[in-house]
Coordinates of C-alpha atoms in Angstrom, one line a residue:
X262 CA -27.9 -3.9 13.9
X263 CA -28.1 0.0 14.2
X264 CA -27.7 -0.1 17.8
X265 CA -24.3 -2.1 17.4
X266 CA -22.9 0.3 14.8
X267 CA -23.7 3.2 17.1
X268 CA -21.9 1.8 20.0
X269 CA -18.9 0.7 17.9
X270 CA -18.8 4.2 16.3
X271 CA -18.9 5.7 19.9
X272 CA -15.9 3.4 21.1
X273 CA -14.1 4.3 17.6
X274 CA -14.6 7.9 18.4
X275 CA -13.1 7.8 21.9
X276 CA -9.9 5.9 20.6
X277 CA -9.5 8.3 17.9
X278 CA -9.8 11.4 19.9
X279 CA -7.2 9.6 22.3
X280 CA -4.9 8.8 19.6
X281 CA -4.9 12.7 18.0
X282 CA -4.2 13.8 21.8
X283 CA -1.1 11.3 21.9
X284 CA 0.0 12.4 18.3
X285 CA 0.1 15.9 19.8
X286 CA 1.7 14.9 23.2
X287 CA 4.5 12.6 21.8
X288 CA 4.8 12.1 18.2
X289 CA 4.7 16.1 17.3
X290 CA 7.5 16.3 19.7
X291 CA 9.3 13.5 18.1
X292 CA 8.8 15.2 14.8
X293 CA 10.3 18.4 16.2
X294 CA 13.4 16.7 17.3
X295 CA 14.0 15.3 13.9
X296 CA 13.8 18.6 12.1
X297 CA 15.9 20.8 14.5
X298 CA 19.0 19.3 12.8
X299 CA 17.7 20.8 9.4
X300 CA 15.9 23.8 10.9
X301 CA 17.4 26.1 13.5
X302 CA 14.4 28.5 13.9
X303 CA 11.8 26.9 16.2
X304 CA 9.1 28.9 14.6
X305 CA 9.6 27.4 11.3
X306 CA 9.9 23.8 12.7
X307 CA 6.2 24.5 14.4
X308 CA 4.8 25.8 11.2
X309 CA 6.3 22.8 9.4
X310 CA 4.4 20.5 11.7
X311 CA 1.2 22.4 11.9
X312 CA 1.0 22.4 8.0
X313 CA 1.9 18.6 8.0
X314 CA -1.1 18.0 10.2
X315 CA -3.5 20.2 8.2
X316 CA -2.4 18.8 4.9
X317 CA -2.5 15.0 6.2
X318 CA -6.5 15.8 7.1
X319 CA -7.0 17.4 3.6
X320 CA -5.4 14.6 1.5
X321 CA -6.8 11.7 4.0
X322 CA -10.4 13.2 3.4
X323 CA -10.0 13.2 -0.4
X324 CA -8.8 9.7 -0.3
X325 CA -11.6 8.4 1.9
X326 CA -14.4 10.1 -0.4
X327 CA -12.9 8.2 -3.3
X328 CA -12.7 4.9 -1.2
X329 CA -16.4 5.6 -0.1
X330 CA -17.8 6.0 -3.2
X331 CA -16.1 2.6 -4.4
X332 CA -17.4 0.9 -1.3
X333 CA -21.0 2.3 -1.8
X334 CA -21.0 1.3 -5.4
X335 CA -19.9 -2.4 -4.5
X336 CA -22.5 -2.7 -1.6
X337 CA -25.3 -1.1 -3.8
X338 CA -24.7 -4.5 -6.1
X339 CA -25.1 -6.8 -3.2
X340 CA -28.0 -5.2 -1.0
X341 CA -28.9 -7.1 2.3
X342 CA -31.8 -6.9 4.5
X343 CA -32.1 -4.6 7.3
X344 CA -32.5 -0.8 8.3
X345 CA -29.1 0.4 7.9
X346 CA -28.7 2.7 5.1
X347 CA -26.1 2.4 2.3
X348 CA -24.1 5.3 3.7
X349 CA -23.8 3.7 7.3
X350 CA -23.0 0.5 5.9
X351 CA -20.3 1.8 3.7
X352 CA -18.8 3.7 6.6
X353 CA -18.8 0.4 8.9
X354 CA -17.3 -1.4 6.1
X355 CA -14.5 1.0 5.6
X356 CA -13.9 1.1 9.2
X357 CA -13.3 -2.6 9.5
X358 CA -11.1 -2.7 6.2
X359 CA -8.2 -0.1 6.8
X360 CA -6.4 -1.8 4.1
X361 CA -8.6 -0.2 1.6
X362 CA -6.4 3.0 2.3
X363 CA -3.2 3.6 0.3
X364 CA -1.5 5.8 2.9
X365 CA 1.7 5.7 1.0
X366 CA 0.0 7.6 -1.8
X367 CA -1.3 10.0 0.9
X368 CA 2.4 10.8 2.2
X369 CA 3.5 11.4 -1.1
X370 CA 0.7 13.9 -1.8
X371 CA 1.2 15.6 1.5
X372 CA 5.0 15.9 1.1
X373 CA 4.5 17.4 -2.5
X374 CA 2.0 20.1 -1.0
X375 CA 4.2 21.2 1.5
X376 CA 7.1 21.4 -1.0
X377 CA 5.0 24.1 -2.6
X378 CA 3.8 26.0 0.4
X379 CA 4.9 29.5 0.5
X380 CA 5.6 29.7 4.2
X381 CA 7.7 26.7 4.6
X382 CA 11.5 26.2 3.4
X383 CA 12.0 25.2 -0.1
X384 CA 12.9 21.6 -0.7
X385 CA 16.6 22.2 -0.9
X386 CA 16.7 23.3 2.7
X387 CA 15.0 20.5 4.1
X388 CA 13.5 17.1 2.8
X389 CA 10.1 16.7 4.6
X390 CA 10.3 13.0 4.3
X391 CA 12.3 13.1 7.8
X392 CA 8.7 13.4 9.2
X393 CA 7.1 10.9 7.2
X394 CA 6.3 8.9 10.2
X395 CA 4.1 11.6 11.7
X396 CA 2.4 12.3 8.4
X397 CA 1.6 8.6 8.1
X398 CA -0.2 8.5 11.6
X399 CA -2.1 11.7 11.0
X400 CA -3.3 10.4 7.6
X401 CA -4.5 7.2 9.1
X402 CA -5.9 8.9 12.0
X403 CA -7.6 11.6 9.7
X404 CA -9.0 8.7 7.4
X405 CA -10.4 7.0 10.3
X406 CA -12.2 9.8 11.7
X407 CA -14.1 10.1 8.4
X408 CA -15.9 6.8 9.3
X409 CA -17.4 8.4 12.4
X410 CA -21.2 10.0 12.4
X411 CA -20.4 12.6 12.5
X412 CA -17.0 12.8 11.1
X413 CA -14.2 14.6 13.0
X414 CA -11.8 17.2 11.3
X415 CA -9.2 19.8 12.1
X416 CA -9.9 23.5 12.1
X417 CA -7.7 25.6 9.6
X418 CA -6.2 28.5 11.1
X419 CA -5.0 31.9 9.5
X420 CA -1.9 33.8 10.7
X421 CA -3.4 37.0 12.3
X422 CA -6.6 36.0 13.3
X423 CA -8.3 37.2 16.5
X424 CA -7.1 34.7 19.3
X425 CA -10.2 32.3 20.4
X426 CA -9.6 30.9 23.8
X427 CA -12.5 28.3 23.4
X428 CA -10.4 27.1 20.2
X429 CA -6.8 27.3 21.1
X430 CA -4.3 27.4 24.1
X431 CA -1.5 29.9 24.0
X432 CA 1.9 28.5 23.6
X433 CA 4.1 29.0 26.8
X434 CA 6.2 31.6 25.0
X435 CA 3.3 33.6 23.8
X436 CA 2.7 37.4 24.8
X437 CA -0.7 36.6 26.9
X438 CA -1.6 40.2 26.5
X439 CA -1.6 39.9 22.6
X440 CA -5.2 39.6 20.8
X441 CA -4.0 38.2 17.6
X442 CA -2.5 34.8 16.4
X443 CA 1.1 35.1 15.1
X444 CA 1.2 31.5 14.0
X445 CA -0.4 28.2 14.6
X446 CA 1.4 25.3 16.4
X447 CA -1.2 22.6 16.3
X448 CA -4.9 22.5 15.0
X449 CA -8.1 22.2 17.0
X450 CA -10.2 19.0 16.5
X451 CA -13.8 19.9 15.7
X452 CA -17.0 18.0 15.3
X453 CA -19.3 19.9 13.0
X454 CA -18.6 23.6 14.8
X455 CA -17.7 22.4 18.0
X456 CA -14.4 22.2 19.4
X457 CA -13.5 18.5 20.8
X458 CA -9.9 19.2 21.6
X459 CA -8.2 22.6 21.6
X460 CA -5.4 23.4 19.4
X461 CA -2.4 25.5 20.2
X462 CA -1.1 28.9 18.9
X463 CA 1.5 31.6 19.6
X464 CA 0.4 35.1 20.0
X465 CA 2.6 37.9 19.8

């Protein structure tokens, strides 16, 4: 029923936000440790992980759109009685059938995108596959977040933007008097235009 779907969506939302926080608190730091033998500059390490997070969300959202189109076409061929819309039925179906998502393909796409990123080391210097575990978890999380109504997404920051205290925390090594963001450590989690979880930046 619509009421059951709303309750399930609210429960999923809480679990996914908790998962986002855990990745930030634990798996992000694990990825930093994996990169340090290859990259001695901590700023570059943090930039790599930030780009991995943003790209994982971008790629997973594109994959979700393709899966949703296919699921809606299939469900439209077998309509069922009830007041649930085709859109809601598709989202619920995808949330219950996570095997529809080819996460390995997304990991490959994220790494390819990172290899071409102008602010990251070239592939000859570091193979981003060393953080494939982090990318996999971010892709899975981002994909699942698209089944929510409304979906959750990350904010994409720009170096040099004005520091926004409602969206970000300053990293411990920041200049706390600086007004502008030098670079981003972790993206903020958004629901429409509202900040659900603050991200982290370095100001200098």
